[in-house]
């Protein structure tokens, strides 16, 4: 990053930090509705269809998924787990400004971002029955969350970005803590139907280089709170950063459009 771009980025960060508190969204607790509350009729059918698409994405939408993942490979427990990028409350949070896009985007655009990056695939048509079903599920998940508020646990847990990554140590952490599920070569663990019990974390069937999970501290934040599965929080922040440094550096599909990311800040992601 040259001096001018660094200065521009610094000013942008300072401006965001000094913005009035009133510009920030209120944060509320994350309610997860009971499935018994899914309505009867066409709307309820759409909600159920949306959940099926998000939990069995590779099989249900083979024309839109270019790897071996499902949406719930990262959005755990059908999008209801705090700090695993839950979908609860998203229906009332969008449209919103996204720094990676450098513009205000809709929820449909955010969903398609994941299809093109995390799923290494193709976007859904905005007016398709599949997109509407996904939107219906997210709207139902957002029941009781006031419009314009954030839920506690949205996105990923914060992690200390001053920690210096050590990918050599990260490989040791991966071997000891991750390889039994995700494979010694990051290839994941397949099920008899040809999908994955545990998703691949690098290679052709994993997310591409444009995905949020391909960025060091984003991946580390996810790992720290959620991994190993069932023992989230058992790794230190340093271990999480180190293991993320190891697996994010492994080969994965390219994403040519990544060159257009963060147009208002700098040529590449503002944070690793």
mmCIF file of C-alpha atoms in Angstrom:
data_model
loop_
_atom_site.group_PDB
_atom_site.id
_atom_site.type_symbol
_atom_site.label_atom_id
_atom_site.label_comp_id
_atom_site.label_asym_id
_atom_site.label_seq_id
_atom_site.Cartn_x
_atom_site.Cartn_y
_atom_site.Cartn_z
ATOM 1 C CA UNK A 1 0.000 0.000 0.000
ATOM 2 C CA UNK A 2 1.614 3.321 -1.013
ATOM 3 C CA UNK A 3 1.685 6.431 1.208
ATOM 4 C CA UNK A 4 -1.353 8.093 -0.372
ATOM 5 C CA UNK A 5 -3.483 4.978 -0.138
ATOM 6 C CA UNK A 6 -2.338 4.337 3.421
ATOM 7 C CA UNK A 7 -3.295 7.896 4.372
ATOM 8 C CA UNK A 8 -6.686 7.513 2.655
ATOM 9 C CA UNK A 9 -7.324 4.266 4.505
ATOM 10 C CA UNK A 10 -6.270 5.804 7.832
ATOM 11 C CA UNK A 11 -8.589 8.759 7.363
ATOM 12 C CA UNK A 12 -11.465 6.418 6.512
ATOM 13 C CA UNK A 13 -10.882 4.421 9.679
ATOM 14 C CA UNK A 14 -10.660 7.568 11.811
ATOM 15 C CA UNK A 15 -13.848 8.939 10.272
ATOM 16 C CA UNK A 16 -15.702 5.723 11.029
ATOM 17 C CA UNK A 17 -14.382 5.685 14.572
ATOM 18 C CA UNK A 18 -15.490 9.268 15.204
ATOM 19 C CA UNK A 19 -18.985 8.879 13.727
ATOM 20 C CA UNK A 20 -21.823 9.861 16.092
ATOM 21 C CA UNK A 21 -23.190 7.103 18.286
ATOM 22 C CA UNK A 22 -26.655 7.777 16.858
ATOM 23 C CA UNK A 23 -25.432 6.491 13.486
ATOM 24 C CA UNK A 24 -24.779 3.068 14.960
ATOM 25 C CA UNK A 25 -27.451 0.398 15.057
ATOM 26 C CA UNK A 26 -28.905 -0.687 18.368
ATOM 27 C CA UNK A 27 -27.948 -4.202 19.400
ATOM 28 C CA UNK A 28 -30.569 -6.615 20.720
ATOM 29 C CA UNK A 29 -30.463 -10.212 21.946
ATOM 30 C CA UNK A 30 -30.648 -12.929 19.294
ATOM 31 C CA UNK A 31 -34.020 -14.707 19.454
ATOM 32 C CA UNK A 32 -34.330 -17.942 17.481
ATOM 33 C CA UNK A 33 -37.956 -18.779 16.619
ATOM 34 C CA UNK A 34 -39.390 -22.215 17.282
ATOM 35 C CA UNK A 35 -39.982 -24.209 14.096
ATOM 36 C CA UNK A 36 -43.521 -24.774 15.309
ATOM 37 C CA UNK A 37 -44.108 -21.101 14.509
ATOM 38 C CA UNK A 38 -43.520 -21.598 10.773
ATOM 39 C CA UNK A 39 -46.833 -20.598 9.185
ATOM 40 C CA UNK A 40 -49.021 -22.950 7.208
ATOM 41 C CA UNK A 41 -49.565 -22.521 3.494
ATOM 42 C CA UNK A 42 -47.359 -21.107 0.723
ATOM 43 C CA UNK A 43 -45.301 -18.844 2.997
ATOM 44 C CA UNK A 44 -44.501 -21.686 5.343
ATOM 45 C CA UNK A 45 -43.603 -23.898 2.388
ATOM 46 C CA UNK A 46 -41.199 -21.204 1.195
ATOM 47 C CA UNK A 47 -39.588 -20.969 4.645
ATOM 48 C CA UNK A 48 -39.020 -24.731 4.714
ATOM 49 C CA UNK A 49 -37.704 -24.700 1.163
ATOM 50 C CA UNK A 50 -35.322 -21.901 2.034
ATOM 51 C CA UNK A 51 -33.907 -23.823 4.958
ATOM 52 C CA UNK A 52 -33.434 -26.893 2.750
ATOM 53 C CA UNK A 53 -31.570 -24.826 0.156
ATOM 54 C CA UNK A 54 -29.227 -23.373 2.756
ATOM 55 C CA UNK A 55 -28.513 -26.630 4.578
ATOM 56 C CA UNK A 56 -28.204 -28.878 1.496
ATOM 57 C CA UNK A 57 -27.020 -26.260 -0.973
ATOM 58 C CA UNK A 58 -24.668 -28.331 -3.097
ATOM 59 C CA UNK A 59 -27.298 -30.969 -3.830
ATOM 60 C CA UNK A 60 -30.284 -28.622 -4.127
ATOM 61 C CA UNK A 61 -28.584 -25.971 -6.308
ATOM 62 C CA UNK A 62 -25.901 -27.778 -8.330
ATOM 63 C CA UNK A 63 -25.927 -25.105 -11.054
ATOM 64 C CA UNK A 64 -25.069 -22.411 -8.510
ATOM 65 C CA UNK A 65 -22.530 -24.234 -6.324
ATOM 66 C CA UNK A 66 -19.054 -24.824 -7.718
ATOM 67 C CA UNK A 67 -17.501 -26.632 -4.766
ATOM 68 C CA UNK A 68 -18.417 -29.158 -2.071
ATOM 69 C CA UNK A 69 -19.847 -26.777 0.514
ATOM 70 C CA UNK A 70 -23.273 -25.931 1.862
ATOM 71 C CA UNK A 71 -24.156 -22.486 3.201
ATOM 72 C CA UNK A 72 -24.290 -24.036 6.667
ATOM 73 C CA UNK A 73 -20.667 -25.131 6.402
ATOM 74 C CA UNK A 74 -19.934 -21.685 7.864
ATOM 75 C CA UNK A 75 -23.364 -20.439 9.023
ATOM 76 C CA UNK A 76 -23.667 -23.132 11.668
ATOM 77 C CA UNK A 77 -26.867 -24.751 12.931
ATOM 78 C CA UNK A 78 -28.937 -23.466 9.998
ATOM 79 C CA UNK A 79 -27.799 -19.904 10.615
ATOM 80 C CA UNK A 80 -28.768 -19.707 14.287
ATOM 81 C CA UNK A 81 -25.384 -19.878 16.052
ATOM 82 C CA UNK A 82 -24.021 -16.646 17.507
ATOM 83 C CA UNK A 83 -20.639 -15.584 16.092
ATOM 84 C CA UNK A 84 -20.976 -18.070 13.229
ATOM 85 C CA UNK A 85 -22.431 -15.365 10.969
ATOM 86 C CA UNK A 86 -26.075 -16.093 11.919
ATOM 87 C CA UNK A 87 -28.950 -15.068 9.648
ATOM 88 C CA UNK A 88 -31.186 -14.049 12.545
ATOM 89 C CA UNK A 89 -32.112 -10.384 12.138
ATOM 90 C CA UNK A 90 -30.712 -9.956 8.630
ATOM 91 C CA UNK A 91 -34.119 -9.336 7.058
ATOM 92 C CA UNK A 92 -34.320 -5.984 8.846
ATOM 93 C CA UNK A 93 -30.621 -5.095 8.577
ATOM 94 C CA UNK A 94 -30.432 -4.701 4.803
ATOM 95 C CA UNK A 95 -29.928 -2.728 2.640
ATOM 96 C CA UNK A 96 -26.660 -1.733 4.297
ATOM 97 C CA UNK A 97 -23.299 -0.323 3.340
ATOM 98 C CA UNK A 98 -20.581 -2.921 2.740
ATOM 99 C CA UNK A 99 -16.992 -1.680 2.599
ATOM 100 C CA UNK A 100 -15.905 -4.649 0.491
ATOM 101 C CA UNK A 101 -18.395 -3.622 -2.213
ATOM 102 C CA UNK A 102 -17.901 0.078 -1.586
ATOM 103 C CA UNK A 103 -21.640 0.678 -1.815
ATOM 104 C CA UNK A 104 -25.005 -0.002 -0.232
ATOM 105 C CA UNK A 105 -26.197 -3.492 -1.145
ATOM 106 C CA UNK A 106 -29.375 -5.507 -0.748
ATOM 107 C CA UNK A 107 -29.732 -8.790 1.115
ATOM 108 C CA UNK A 108 -30.085 -10.539 -2.254
ATOM 109 C CA UNK A 109 -26.725 -9.109 -3.313
ATOM 110 C CA UNK A 110 -25.163 -10.262 -0.041
ATOM 111 C CA UNK A 111 -26.542 -13.778 -0.561
ATOM 112 C CA UNK A 112 -25.167 -13.875 -4.098
ATOM 113 C CA UNK A 113 -21.813 -12.662 -2.797
ATOM 114 C CA UNK A 114 -21.648 -15.899 -0.824
ATOM 115 C CA UNK A 115 -22.695 -17.999 -3.811
ATOM 116 C CA UNK A 116 -19.931 -16.490 -5.926
ATOM 117 C CA UNK A 117 -17.233 -16.525 -3.252
ATOM 118 C CA UNK A 118 -17.804 -19.025 -0.463
ATOM 119 C CA UNK A 119 -19.626 -21.444 -2.778
ATOM 120 C CA UNK A 120 -17.322 -20.671 -5.733
ATOM 121 C CA UNK A 121 -20.438 -20.677 -7.886
ATOM 122 C CA UNK A 122 -22.975 -18.554 -9.713
ATOM 123 C CA UNK A 123 -25.535 -16.034 -8.422
ATOM 124 C CA UNK A 124 -29.255 -16.698 -8.160
ATOM 125 C CA UNK A 125 -31.726 -14.557 -10.085
ATOM 126 C CA UNK A 126 -33.164 -11.950 -7.722
ATOM 127 C CA UNK A 127 -36.756 -12.897 -8.632
ATOM 128 C CA UNK A 128 -36.238 -16.671 -8.657
ATOM 129 C CA UNK A 129 -38.286 -18.975 -6.446
ATOM 130 C CA UNK A 130 -35.031 -20.172 -4.862
ATOM 131 C CA UNK A 131 -33.940 -16.657 -3.873
ATOM 132 C CA UNK A 132 -37.426 -15.893 -2.547
ATOM 133 C CA UNK A 133 -37.361 -19.096 -0.486
ATOM 134 C CA UNK A 134 -33.997 -18.168 1.040
ATOM 135 C CA UNK A 135 -35.318 -14.691 1.794
ATOM 136 C CA UNK A 136 -38.454 -16.194 3.352
ATOM 137 C CA UNK A 137 -36.364 -18.366 5.679
ATOM 138 C CA UNK A 138 -34.220 -15.404 6.740
ATOM 139 C CA UNK A 139 -37.325 -13.284 7.272
ATOM 140 C CA UNK A 140 -38.828 -15.998 9.480
ATOM 141 C CA UNK A 141 -35.548 -16.313 11.404
ATOM 142 C CA UNK A 142 -35.739 -12.551 11.988
ATOM 143 C CA UNK A 143 -39.136 -12.743 13.701
ATOM 144 C CA UNK A 144 -39.146 -10.422 16.707
ATOM 145 C CA UNK A 145 -35.996 -8.515 15.716
ATOM 146 C CA UNK A 146 -36.821 -4.820 15.152
ATOM 147 C CA UNK A 147 -35.899 -3.412 11.742
ATOM 148 C CA UNK A 148 -32.601 -1.558 11.745
ATOM 149 C CA UNK A 149 -31.096 -3.332 14.733
ATOM 150 C CA UNK A 150 -28.188 -5.752 15.008
ATOM 151 C CA UNK A 151 -28.446 -8.942 17.007
ATOM 152 C CA UNK A 152 -25.809 -9.835 19.572
ATOM 153 C CA UNK A 153 -23.571 -12.408 17.945
ATOM 154 C CA UNK A 154 -23.948 -11.121 14.385
ATOM 155 C CA UNK A 155 -20.965 -11.872 12.165
ATOM 156 C CA UNK A 156 -17.912 -13.290 13.897
ATOM 157 C CA UNK A 157 -16.373 -12.768 17.312
ATOM 158 C CA UNK A 158 -13.750 -10.036 17.496
ATOM 159 C CA UNK A 159 -10.164 -11.194 17.635
ATOM 160 C CA UNK A 160 -6.949 -9.375 18.488
ATOM 161 C CA UNK A 161 -5.586 -8.312 15.112
ATOM 162 C CA UNK A 162 -2.267 -7.283 16.636
ATOM 163 C CA UNK A 163 -1.381 -10.961 17.092
ATOM 164 C CA UNK A 164 1.369 -11.976 14.667
ATOM 165 C CA UNK A 165 0.591 -15.160 12.731
ATOM 166 C CA UNK A 166 2.897 -18.162 12.822
ATOM 167 C CA UNK A 167 1.787 -20.582 10.080
ATOM 168 C CA UNK A 168 4.430 -23.148 11.055
ATOM 169 C CA UNK A 169 2.887 -23.434 14.506
ATOM 170 C CA UNK A 170 -0.504 -23.235 12.797
ATOM 171 C CA UNK A 171 0.257 -26.416 10.883
ATOM 172 C CA UNK A 172 0.892 -28.189 14.189
ATOM 173 C CA UNK A 173 -2.392 -26.877 15.580
ATOM 174 C CA UNK A 174 -4.191 -28.009 12.424
ATOM 175 C CA UNK A 175 -2.706 -31.507 12.636
ATOM 176 C CA UNK A 176 -3.637 -31.869 16.303
ATOM 177 C CA UNK A 177 -7.034 -30.138 16.358
ATOM 178 C CA UNK A 178 -8.490 -30.005 12.830
ATOM 179 C CA UNK A 179 -7.186 -32.798 10.606
ATOM 180 C CA UNK A 180 -9.341 -35.534 12.161
ATOM 181 C CA UNK A 181 -12.438 -33.833 10.678
ATOM 182 C CA UNK A 182 -11.154 -31.672 7.824
ATOM 183 C CA UNK A 183 -8.483 -34.089 6.585
ATOM 184 C CA UNK A 184 -4.699 -34.020 6.645
ATOM 185 C CA UNK A 185 -4.726 -32.255 3.272
ATOM 186 C CA UNK A 186 -7.739 -30.074 4.005
ATOM 187 C CA UNK A 187 -9.912 -32.329 1.863
ATOM 188 C CA UNK A 188 -12.787 -32.698 4.351
ATOM 189 C CA UNK A 189 -14.668 -35.866 5.288
ATOM 190 C CA UNK A 190 -17.205 -37.153 2.764
ATOM 191 C CA UNK A 191 -20.531 -38.820 3.458
ATOM 192 C CA UNK A 192 -21.926 -41.836 1.546
ATOM 193 C CA UNK A 193 -24.085 -39.540 -0.609
ATOM 194 C CA UNK A 194 -21.034 -37.772 -2.040
ATOM 195 C CA UNK A 195 -21.349 -34.646 0.054
ATOM 196 C CA UNK A 196 -19.350 -33.717 3.131
ATOM 197 C CA UNK A 197 -19.846 -34.451 6.802
ATOM 198 C CA UNK A 198 -17.033 -31.997 7.503
ATOM 199 C CA UNK A 199 -16.198 -29.483 4.762
ATOM 200 C CA UNK A 200 -12.898 -29.117 2.935
ATOM 201 C CA UNK A 201 -10.913 -26.065 4.024
ATOM 202 C CA UNK A 202 -8.679 -25.855 0.969
ATOM 203 C CA UNK A 203 -8.480 -27.370 -2.487
ATOM 204 C CA UNK A 204 -10.923 -27.333 -5.404
ATOM 205 C CA UNK A 205 -13.983 -28.175 -3.283
ATOM 206 C CA UNK A 206 -13.424 -25.358 -0.773
ATOM 207 C CA UNK A 207 -14.198 -21.628 -0.777
ATOM 208 C CA UNK A 208 -12.309 -19.428 -3.210
ATOM 209 C CA UNK A 209 -9.801 -16.659 -2.545
ATOM 210 C CA UNK A 210 -12.536 -14.003 -2.595
ATOM 211 C CA UNK A 211 -14.433 -15.484 0.344
ATOM 212 C CA UNK A 212 -14.345 -13.823 3.733
ATOM 213 C CA UNK A 213 -13.067 -17.069 5.210
ATOM 214 C CA UNK A 214 -9.990 -16.809 2.986
ATOM 215 C CA UNK A 215 -8.870 -13.756 4.972
ATOM 216 C CA UNK A 216 -6.605 -14.451 7.923
ATOM 217 C CA UNK A 217 -8.307 -12.627 10.803
ATOM 218 C CA UNK A 218 -11.836 -13.386 9.598
ATOM 219 C CA UNK A 219 -11.001 -17.086 9.543
ATOM 220 C CA UNK A 220 -9.256 -16.807 12.914
ATOM 221 C CA UNK A 221 -12.307 -15.180 14.495
ATOM 222 C CA UNK A 222 -14.553 -17.989 13.241
ATOM 223 C CA UNK A 223 -12.125 -20.657 14.442
ATOM 224 C CA UNK A 224 -11.679 -19.089 17.880
ATOM 225 C CA UNK A 225 -15.390 -19.120 18.708
ATOM 226 C CA UNK A 226 -16.575 -22.227 16.847
ATOM 227 C CA UNK A 227 -13.759 -24.741 16.390
ATOM 228 C CA UNK A 228 -13.046 -27.541 17.014
ATOM 229 C CA UNK A 229 -16.730 -28.302 16.551
ATOM 230 C CA UNK A 230 -18.359 -28.775 19.946
ATOM 231 C CA UNK A 231 -15.324 -27.290 21.699
ATOM 232 C CA UNK A 232 -15.479 -23.709 20.484
ATOM 233 C CA UNK A 233 -13.396 -21.353 22.613
ATOM 234 C CA UNK A 234 -10.914 -24.051 23.598
ATOM 235 C CA UNK A 235 -8.169 -22.653 21.357
ATOM 236 C CA UNK A 236 -6.257 -19.566 22.398
ATOM 237 C CA UNK A 237 -6.536 -16.496 20.199
ATOM 238 C CA UNK A 238 -2.914 -17.010 19.139
ATOM 239 C CA UNK A 239 -3.594 -20.637 18.161
ATOM 240 C CA UNK A 240 -6.629 -19.507 16.157
ATOM 241 C CA UNK A 241 -4.594 -16.877 14.310
ATOM 242 C CA UNK A 242 -1.781 -19.346 13.656
ATOM 243 C CA UNK A 243 -3.993 -22.120 12.310
ATOM 244 C CA UNK A 244 -5.893 -19.623 10.152
ATOM 245 C CA UNK A 245 -2.564 -18.386 8.798
ATOM 246 C CA UNK A 246 -1.778 -21.966 7.846
ATOM 247 C CA UNK A 247 -4.983 -23.002 6.090
ATOM 248 C CA UNK A 248 -5.753 -19.683 4.399
ATOM 249 C CA UNK A 249 -2.387 -19.923 2.622
ATOM 250 C CA UNK A 250 -3.212 -23.281 1.070
ATOM 251 C CA UNK A 251 -4.290 -23.642 -2.595
ATOM 252 C CA UNK A 252 -7.919 -22.867 -3.412
ATOM 253 C CA UNK A 253 -9.943 -21.631 -6.405
ATOM 254 C CA UNK A 254 -9.276 -18.133 -7.722
ATOM 255 C CA UNK A 255 -11.854 -15.321 -7.887
ATOM 256 C CA UNK A 256 -10.965 -12.837 -10.585
ATOM 257 C CA UNK A 257 -13.497 -10.199 -9.464
ATOM 258 C CA UNK A 258 -11.630 -9.843 -6.169
ATOM 259 C CA UNK A 259 -9.572 -7.055 -7.787
ATOM 260 C CA UNK A 260 -12.669 -4.838 -7.459
ATOM 261 C CA UNK A 261 -12.987 -5.301 -3.668
ATOM 262 C CA UNK A 262 -12.671 -2.357 -1.247
ATOM 263 C CA UNK A 263 -12.711 0.289 -3.999
ATOM 264 C CA UNK A 264 -12.900 3.131 -1.463
ATOM 265 C CA UNK A 265 -9.936 2.018 0.636
ATOM 266 C CA UNK A 266 -7.086 0.329 -1.212
ATOM 267 C CA UNK A 267 -6.291 -2.264 -3.862
ATOM 268 C CA UNK A 268 -6.577 -5.232 -1.511
ATOM 269 C CA UNK A 269 -8.495 -6.097 1.645
ATOM 270 C CA UNK A 270 -7.836 -3.467 4.332
ATOM 271 C CA UNK A 271 -7.081 -6.243 6.806
ATOM 272 C CA UNK A 272 -5.377 -9.556 6.105
#
